[in-house]
Amino acid sequence: MEVYNFADHQSVVNQYIAELRNVDVQGDRMRFRHNLSRIGHAMAYEVSKRLEYSVKKITTPLGVADCNTADNPIVIGTIFRAGLPFHQGFLDVFDQAGNAFVSAYRYYRDKECKDVGIRIEYMASPDLTGKTLIIADPMLATGGSMELGYQAFCTKGRPAQVHLCCVIASQKGVDYIRDTFKDADNVTLWCAAIDPLLNEHAYIVPGLGDAGDLAYGEKI
């Protein structure tokens, strides 16, 4: 399984990440959502380079042009709720893609809020058999929600190619996903940045905080 870290490359994505992290900027919810979407745009462009292409004859008002376009049927999947603006960035680029959604949320098994579990309650997806599946989930902390989301989607068919896309990942989460998909040559993990630590409550450090709350407001 390949891991692609955008932070290893010089691009405008680094500016979007800086604004997402910055406490003086991230309080603007609209800008926070917009930056998630813009990272989705940039990541989708890179993913598009991995698709299969063939030449099609396209009729113009003045003749016929050869256009080299992608052949892959794409489904974009996301995990509620923080994933929605990130998902939209991919959908802006792959505007004919199918869409899949899963509700996965963390909960704590202990009073000290250190033993983290993941629950899935809702899932909707088209048939994924033989398709290219892009899962857009902004925060890859432990890797558990990404894995469970993938497993849930695969109940609707096995995709031919899988792109796991996140904005900020912890190194522990990356290692977990790498181990989970160690024998899968059809899976790529895309990260806009990889942070070194998880704290005792399984939040990424330095991270950016709670992406869902920053995008849509605090929950109770």
PDB file of C-alpha atoms in Angstrom:
ATOM      1  CA  MET A   1       0.000   0.000   0.000  1.00  0.00           C
ATOM      2  CA  GLU A   2       1.320   3.425  -0.954  1.00  0.00           C
ATOM      3  CA  VAL A   3       1.204   6.455   1.373  1.00  0.00           C
ATOM      4  CA  TYR A   4       1.333   9.909  -0.257  1.00  0.00           C
ATOM      5  CA  ASN A   5       2.025  12.837   2.092  1.00  0.00           C
ATOM      6  CA  PHE A   6       1.359  16.255   0.546  1.00  0.00           C
ATOM      7  CA  ALA A   7       3.485  17.892   3.260  1.00  0.00           C
ATOM      8  CA  ASP A   8       6.552  16.331   1.619  1.00  0.00           C
ATOM      9  CA  HIS A   9       5.916  18.530  -1.426  1.00  0.00           C
ATOM     10  CA  GLN A  10       5.750  22.290  -1.903  1.00  0.00           C
ATOM     11  CA  SER A  11       2.223  23.273  -2.938  1.00  0.00           C
ATOM     12  CA  VAL A  12      -0.641  25.581  -2.012  1.00  0.00           C
ATOM     13  CA  VAL A  13      -2.099  22.740   0.079  1.00  0.00           C
ATOM     14  CA  ASN A  14       0.363  23.757   2.807  1.00  0.00           C
ATOM     15  CA  GLN A  15      -1.348  27.171   3.003  1.00  0.00           C
ATOM     16  CA  TYR A  16      -4.777  25.578   3.343  1.00  0.00           C
ATOM     17  CA  ILE A  17      -3.446  23.353   6.152  1.00  0.00           C
ATOM     18  CA  ALA A  18      -1.909  26.351   7.919  1.00  0.00           C
ATOM     19  CA  GLU A  19      -5.265  28.151   7.914  1.00  0.00           C
ATOM     20  CA  LEU A  20      -7.116  25.063   9.141  1.00  0.00           C
ATOM     21  CA  ARG A  21      -4.726  24.767  12.094  1.00  0.00           C
ATOM     22  CA  ASN A  22      -4.511  28.467  12.962  1.00  0.00           C
ATOM     23  CA  VAL A  23      -6.694  29.362  15.969  1.00  0.00           C
ATOM     24  CA  ASP A  24      -6.946  32.935  14.674  1.00  0.00           C
ATOM     25  CA  VAL A  25      -8.418  31.754  11.352  1.00  0.00           C
ATOM     26  CA  GLN A  26     -10.290  28.511  12.046  1.00  0.00           C
ATOM     27  CA  GLY A  27     -13.019  30.272  14.015  1.00  0.00           C
ATOM     28  CA  ASP A  28     -14.458  31.390  10.668  1.00  0.00           C
ATOM     29  CA  ARG A  29     -16.606  28.323   9.929  1.00  0.00           C
ATOM     30  CA  MET A  30     -17.207  29.220   6.310  1.00  0.00           C
ATOM     31  CA  ARG A  31     -13.460  29.565   5.650  1.00  0.00           C
ATOM     32  CA  PHE A  32     -12.779  26.336   7.550  1.00  0.00           C
ATOM     33  CA  ARG A  33     -15.248  24.433   5.362  1.00  0.00           C
ATOM     34  CA  HIS A  34     -13.863  26.133   2.254  1.00  0.00           C
ATOM     35  CA  ASN A  35     -10.310  25.066   3.089  1.00  0.00           C
ATOM     36  CA  LEU A  36     -11.432  21.466   3.574  1.00  0.00           C
ATOM     37  CA  SER A  37     -13.087  21.659   0.166  1.00  0.00           C
ATOM     38  CA  ARG A  38     -10.005  23.208  -1.459  1.00  0.00           C
ATOM     39  CA  ILE A  39      -7.806  20.412  -0.138  1.00  0.00           C
ATOM     40  CA  GLY A  40     -10.343  17.999  -1.626  1.00  0.00           C
ATOM     41  CA  HIS A  41      -9.904  19.743  -4.995  1.00  0.00           C
ATOM     42  CA  ALA A  42      -6.119  19.436  -4.864  1.00  0.00           C
ATOM     43  CA  MET A  43      -6.178  15.839  -3.678  1.00  0.00           C
ATOM     44  CA  ALA A  44      -8.715  14.839  -6.323  1.00  0.00           C
ATOM     45  CA  TYR A  45      -6.424  16.264  -9.007  1.00  0.00           C
ATOM     46  CA  GLU A  46      -3.572  14.058  -7.793  1.00  0.00           C
ATOM     47  CA  VAL A  47      -5.853  11.027  -7.571  1.00  0.00           C
ATOM     48  CA  SER A  48      -6.951  11.696 -11.164  1.00  0.00           C
ATOM     49  CA  LYS A  49      -3.391  10.987 -12.298  1.00  0.00           C
ATOM     50  CA  ARG A  50      -3.801   7.381 -11.117  1.00  0.00           C
ATOM     51  CA  LEU A  51      -6.900   6.638 -13.186  1.00  0.00           C
ATOM     52  CA  GLU A  52      -7.041   4.755 -16.469  1.00  0.00           C
ATOM     53  CA  TYR A  53      -7.461   6.840 -19.626  1.00  0.00           C
ATOM     54  CA  SER A  54      -8.364   6.304 -23.245  1.00  0.00           C
ATOM     55  CA  VAL A  55      -8.857   8.570 -26.255  1.00  0.00           C
ATOM     56  CA  LYS A  56     -12.411   9.473 -27.256  1.00  0.00           C
ATOM     57  CA  LYS A  57     -13.623  11.264 -30.373  1.00  0.00           C
ATOM     58  CA  ILE A  58     -15.408  14.476 -29.350  1.00  0.00           C
ATOM     59  CA  THR A  59     -17.398  16.468 -31.871  1.00  0.00           C
ATOM     60  CA  THR A  60     -16.848  20.233 -31.724  1.00  0.00           C
ATOM     61  CA  PRO A  61     -18.682  22.943 -33.762  1.00  0.00           C
ATOM     62  CA  LEU A  62     -15.772  22.856 -36.225  1.00  0.00           C
ATOM     63  CA  GLY A  63     -14.613  19.270 -36.315  1.00  0.00           C
ATOM     64  CA  VAL A  64     -13.620  16.273 -34.218  1.00  0.00           C
ATOM     65  CA  ALA A  65     -11.059  16.341 -31.393  1.00  0.00           C
ATOM     66  CA  ASP A  66      -9.237  13.475 -29.707  1.00  0.00           C
ATOM     67  CA  CYS A  67      -9.708  13.791 -25.934  1.00  0.00           C
ATOM     68  CA  ASN A  68      -7.891  11.554 -23.455  1.00  0.00           C
ATOM     69  CA  THR A  69     -10.365  11.075 -20.599  1.00  0.00           C
ATOM     70  CA  ALA A  70     -10.688   8.739 -17.623  1.00  0.00           C
ATOM     71  CA  ASP A  71     -12.560   5.454 -17.916  1.00  0.00           C
ATOM     72  CA  ASN A  72     -12.928   4.623 -14.222  1.00  0.00           C
ATOM     73  CA  PRO A  73     -16.419   4.655 -12.688  1.00  0.00           C
ATOM     74  CA  ILE A  74     -15.902   6.565  -9.417  1.00  0.00           C
ATOM     75  CA  VAL A  75     -17.767   6.526  -6.119  1.00  0.00           C
ATOM     76  CA  ILE A  76     -16.906   9.096  -3.450  1.00  0.00           C
ATOM     77  CA  GLY A  77     -17.641   7.968   0.086  1.00  0.00           C
ATOM     78  CA  THR A  78     -17.503  10.034   3.247  1.00  0.00           C
ATOM     79  CA  ILE A  79     -18.071   9.745   6.968  1.00  0.00           C
ATOM     80  CA  PHE A  80     -20.561  12.124   8.611  1.00  0.00           C
ATOM     81  CA  ARG A  81     -20.281  14.955   9.593  1.00  0.00           C
ATOM     82  CA  ALA A  82     -16.833  16.524   9.241  1.00  0.00           C
ATOM     83  CA  GLY A  83     -16.314  14.731   5.932  1.00  0.00           C
ATOM     84  CA  LEU A  84     -19.030  16.636   4.064  1.00  0.00           C
ATOM     85  CA  PRO A  85     -17.045  19.723   2.888  1.00  0.00           C
ATOM     86  CA  PHE A  86     -14.024  17.528   2.110  1.00  0.00           C
ATOM     87  CA  HIS A  87     -16.311  15.221   0.130  1.00  0.00           C
ATOM     88  CA  GLN A  88     -17.695  18.210  -1.792  1.00  0.00           C
ATOM     89  CA  GLY A  89     -14.191  19.128  -2.927  1.00  0.00           C
ATOM     90  CA  PHE A  90     -13.796  15.722  -4.557  1.00  0.00           C
ATOM     91  CA  LEU A  91     -17.282  15.905  -6.035  1.00  0.00           C
ATOM     92  CA  ASP A  92     -16.504  19.305  -7.585  1.00  0.00           C
ATOM     93  CA  VAL A  93     -13.694  17.605  -9.526  1.00  0.00           C
ATOM     94  CA  PHE A  94     -15.297  14.211 -10.192  1.00  0.00           C
ATOM     95  CA  ASP A  95     -18.716  15.731 -10.843  1.00  0.00           C
ATOM     96  CA  GLN A  96     -20.240  12.595 -12.365  1.00  0.00           C
ATOM     97  CA  ALA A  97     -19.220  10.322  -9.492  1.00  0.00           C
ATOM     98  CA  GLY A  98     -21.585   8.227  -7.452  1.00  0.00           C
ATOM     99  CA  ASN A  99     -21.802   9.014  -3.755  1.00  0.00           C
ATOM    100  CA  ALA A 100     -21.788   6.943  -0.578  1.00  0.00           C
ATOM    101  CA  PHE A 101     -22.262   7.979   3.049  1.00  0.00           C
ATOM    102  CA  VAL A 102     -21.685   6.327   6.395  1.00  0.00           C
ATOM    103  CA  SER A 103     -22.364   7.512   9.934  1.00  0.00           C
ATOM    104  CA  ALA A 104     -19.444   6.608  12.185  1.00  0.00           C
ATOM    105  CA  TYR A 105     -18.719   8.254  15.505  1.00  0.00           C
ATOM    106  CA  ARG A 106     -16.333   7.795  18.374  1.00  0.00           C
ATOM    107  CA  TYR A 107     -17.369   7.003  21.926  1.00  0.00           C
ATOM    108  CA  TYR A 108     -15.461   6.288  25.115  1.00  0.00           C
ATOM    109  CA  ARG A 109     -15.724   2.945  26.847  1.00  0.00           C
ATOM    110  CA  ASP A 110     -14.369   4.263  30.156  1.00  0.00           C
ATOM    111  CA  LYS A 111     -15.017   7.185  32.512  1.00  0.00           C
ATOM    112  CA  GLU A 112     -11.507   8.546  31.927  1.00  0.00           C
ATOM    113  CA  CYS A 113     -12.233   8.955  28.180  1.00  0.00           C
ATOM    114  CA  LYS A 114      -9.125   7.083  27.125  1.00  0.00           C
ATOM    115  CA  ASP A 115     -10.529   3.842  25.673  1.00  0.00           C
ATOM    116  CA  VAL A 116     -11.986   4.922  22.314  1.00  0.00           C
ATOM    117  CA  GLY A 117     -14.534   2.916  20.326  1.00  0.00           C
ATOM    118  CA  ILE A 118     -16.216   3.516  16.941  1.00  0.00           C
ATOM    119  CA  ARG A 119     -19.888   2.931  16.122  1.00  0.00           C
ATOM    120  CA  ILE A 120     -21.564   2.846  12.713  1.00  0.00           C
ATOM    121  CA  GLU A 121     -25.309   3.479  12.571  1.00  0.00           C
ATOM    122  CA  TYR A 122     -26.185   4.398   8.964  1.00  0.00           C
ATOM    123  CA  MET A 123     -24.847   3.657   5.500  1.00  0.00           C
ATOM    124  CA  ALA A 124     -26.037   4.380   1.945  1.00  0.00           C
ATOM    125  CA  SER A 125     -24.058   3.457  -1.153  1.00  0.00           C
ATOM    126  CA  PRO A 126     -24.409   2.438  -4.794  1.00  0.00           C
ATOM    127  CA  ASP A 127     -22.947  -0.836  -6.026  1.00  0.00           C
ATOM    128  CA  LEU A 128     -19.147  -0.619  -5.685  1.00  0.00           C
ATOM    129  CA  THR A 129     -18.231  -3.730  -7.642  1.00  0.00           C
ATOM    130  CA  GLY A 130     -15.241  -3.004  -9.891  1.00  0.00           C
ATOM    131  CA  LYS A 131     -15.368   0.747  -9.246  1.00  0.00           C
ATOM    132  CA  THR A 132     -12.817   3.243  -7.962  1.00  0.00           C
ATOM    133  CA  LEU A 133     -13.737   4.100  -4.377  1.00  0.00           C
ATOM    134  CA  ILE A 134     -12.525   7.350  -2.821  1.00  0.00           C
ATOM    135  CA  ILE A 135     -13.136   7.625   0.939  1.00  0.00           C
ATOM    136  CA  ALA A 136     -12.822  11.222   2.132  1.00  0.00           C
ATOM    137  CA  ASP A 137     -12.438  11.541   5.924  1.00  0.00           C
ATOM    138  CA  PRO A 138     -10.601  14.653   7.166  1.00  0.00           C
ATOM    139  CA  MET A 139      -9.060  13.268  10.375  1.00  0.00           C
ATOM    140  CA  LEU A 140      -7.225   9.927  10.544  1.00  0.00           C
ATOM    141  CA  ALA A 141      -6.545   9.512  14.259  1.00  0.00           C
ATOM    142  CA  THR A 142      -6.470   5.836  15.247  1.00  0.00           C
ATOM    143  CA  GLY A 143      -7.529   4.623  11.789  1.00  0.00           C
ATOM    144  CA  GLY A 144     -10.537   2.815  13.244  1.00  0.00           C
ATOM    145  CA  SER A 145     -13.283   4.880  11.621  1.00  0.00           C
ATOM    146  CA  MET A 146     -11.579   4.723   8.217  1.00  0.00           C
ATOM    147  CA  GLU A 147     -11.289   0.939   8.457  1.00  0.00           C
ATOM    148  CA  LEU A 148     -14.884   0.459   9.621  1.00  0.00           C
ATOM    149  CA  GLY A 149     -16.155   2.863   6.966  1.00  0.00           C
ATOM    150  CA  TYR A 150     -14.306   0.896   4.300  1.00  0.00           C
ATOM    151  CA  GLN A 151     -15.713  -2.395   5.599  1.00  0.00           C
ATOM    152  CA  ALA A 152     -19.233  -0.968   5.606  1.00  0.00           C
ATOM    153  CA  PHE A 153     -18.921   0.292   2.029  1.00  0.00           C
ATOM    154  CA  CYS A 154     -17.576  -3.073   0.885  1.00  0.00           C
ATOM    155  CA  THR A 155     -20.851  -4.715   1.853  1.00  0.00           C
ATOM    156  CA  LYS A 156     -22.074  -3.060  -1.368  1.00  0.00           C
ATOM    157  CA  GLY A 157     -19.428  -4.733  -3.534  1.00  0.00           C
ATOM    158  CA  ARG A 158     -15.641  -4.908  -3.814  1.00  0.00           C
ATOM    159  CA  PRO A 159     -14.050  -1.894  -5.521  1.00  0.00           C
ATOM    160  CA  ALA A 160     -11.227  -2.351  -8.007  1.00  0.00           C
ATOM    161  CA  GLN A 161      -9.212   0.591  -6.663  1.00  0.00           C
ATOM    162  CA  VAL A 162      -9.377   2.356  -3.288  1.00  0.00           C
ATOM    163  CA  HIS A 163      -8.103   5.823  -2.373  1.00  0.00           C
ATOM    164  CA  LEU A 164      -8.233   6.626   1.342  1.00  0.00           C
ATOM    165  CA  CYS A 165      -8.028  10.414   1.651  1.00  0.00           C
ATOM    166  CA  CYS A 166      -7.535  12.470   4.793  1.00  0.00           C
ATOM    167  CA  VAL A 167      -6.482  16.006   5.676  1.00  0.00           C
ATOM    168  CA  ILE A 168      -4.502  15.366   8.858  1.00  0.00           C
ATOM    169  CA  ALA A 169      -3.372  11.941  10.017  1.00  0.00           C
ATOM    170  CA  SER A 170      -1.487  10.772  13.068  1.00  0.00           C
ATOM    171  CA  GLN A 171       1.550   8.599  12.493  1.00  0.00           C
ATOM    172  CA  LYS A 172      -0.155   5.915  14.576  1.00  0.00           C
ATOM    173  CA  GLY A 173      -3.196   6.043  12.301  1.00  0.00           C
ATOM    174  CA  VAL A 174      -1.023   5.828   9.193  1.00  0.00           C
ATOM    175  CA  ASP A 175       0.816   2.830  10.631  1.00  0.00           C
ATOM    176  CA  TYR A 176      -2.502   1.153  11.474  1.00  0.00           C
ATOM    177  CA  ILE A 177      -3.889   1.643   7.969  1.00  0.00           C
ATOM    178  CA  ARG A 178      -0.603   0.550   6.417  1.00  0.00           C
ATOM    179  CA  ASP A 179      -0.729  -2.665   8.457  1.00  0.00           C
ATOM    180  CA  THR A 180      -4.436  -3.232   7.761  1.00  0.00           C
ATOM    181  CA  PHE A 181      -3.895  -2.982   3.985  1.00  0.00           C
ATOM    182  CA  LYS A 182      -0.318  -4.302   3.877  1.00  0.00           C
ATOM    183  CA  ASP A 183      -1.107  -6.869   1.188  1.00  0.00           C
ATOM    184  CA  ALA A 184      -3.349  -4.588  -0.900  1.00  0.00           C
ATOM    185  CA  ASP A 185      -1.657  -3.212  -4.012  1.00  0.00           C
ATOM    186  CA  ASN A 186      -4.888  -1.456  -5.051  1.00  0.00           C
ATOM    187  CA  VAL A 187      -5.066   0.869  -2.015  1.00  0.00           C
ATOM    188  CA  THR A 188      -3.437   4.306  -1.663  1.00  0.00           C
ATOM    189  CA  LEU A 189      -3.528   6.499   1.443  1.00  0.00           C
ATOM    190  CA  TRP A 190      -3.416  10.246   0.738  1.00  0.00           C
ATOM    191  CA  CYS A 191      -2.628  12.673   3.578  1.00  0.00           C
ATOM    192  CA  ALA A 192      -2.326  16.453   3.415  1.00  0.00           C
ATOM    193  CA  ALA A 193      -0.202  16.287   6.594  1.00  0.00           C
ATOM    194  CA  ILE A 194       0.963  13.623   9.061  1.00  0.00           C
ATOM    195  CA  ASP A 195       1.358  14.593  12.727  1.00  0.00           C
ATOM    196  CA  PRO A 196       3.516  12.674  15.216  1.00  0.00           C
ATOM    197  CA  LEU A 197       1.245  12.169  18.204  1.00  0.00           C
ATOM    198  CA  LEU A 198      -2.129  11.116  19.582  1.00  0.00           C
ATOM    199  CA  ASN A 199      -3.022  12.389  23.050  1.00  0.00           C
ATOM    200  CA  GLU A 200      -4.606  10.264  25.780  1.00  0.00           C
ATOM    201  CA  HIS A 201      -8.071  10.991  24.362  1.00  0.00           C
ATOM    202  CA  ALA A 202      -7.027   9.880  20.848  1.00  0.00           C
ATOM    203  CA  TYR A 203      -6.922  13.386  19.377  1.00  0.00           C
ATOM    204  CA  ILE A 204      -4.189  14.237  16.873  1.00  0.00           C
ATOM    205  CA  VAL A 205      -1.409  16.531  18.172  1.00  0.00           C
ATOM    206  CA  PRO A 206      -0.757  19.236  17.062  1.00  0.00           C
ATOM    207  CA  GLY A 207      -3.747  18.543  14.791  1.00  0.00           C
ATOM    208  CA  LEU A 208      -6.394  21.237  14.505  1.00  0.00           C
ATOM    209  CA  GLY A 209      -9.071  20.373  17.057  1.00  0.00           C
ATOM    210  CA  ASP A 210     -12.472  18.848  16.313  1.00  0.00           C
ATOM    211  CA  ALA A 211     -13.050  19.213  12.561  1.00  0.00           C
ATOM    212  CA  GLY A 212     -16.786  18.593  12.829  1.00  0.00           C
ATOM    213  CA  ASP A 213     -17.272  21.271  15.490  1.00  0.00           C
ATOM    214  CA  LEU A 214     -15.113  23.762  13.581  1.00  0.00           C
ATOM    215  CA  ALA A 215     -17.078  23.149  10.373  1.00  0.00           C
ATOM    216  CA  TYR A 216     -20.600  23.040  11.795  1.00  0.00           C
ATOM    217  CA  GLY A 217     -20.610  24.192  15.411  1.00  0.00           C
ATOM    218  CA  GLU A 218     -20.288  22.449  18.746  1.00  0.00           C
ATOM    219  CA  LYS A 219     -22.463  19.437  19.546  1.00  0.00           C
ATOM    220  CA  ILE A 220     -23.950  18.393  22.859  1.00  0.00           C
TER     221      ILE A 220
END
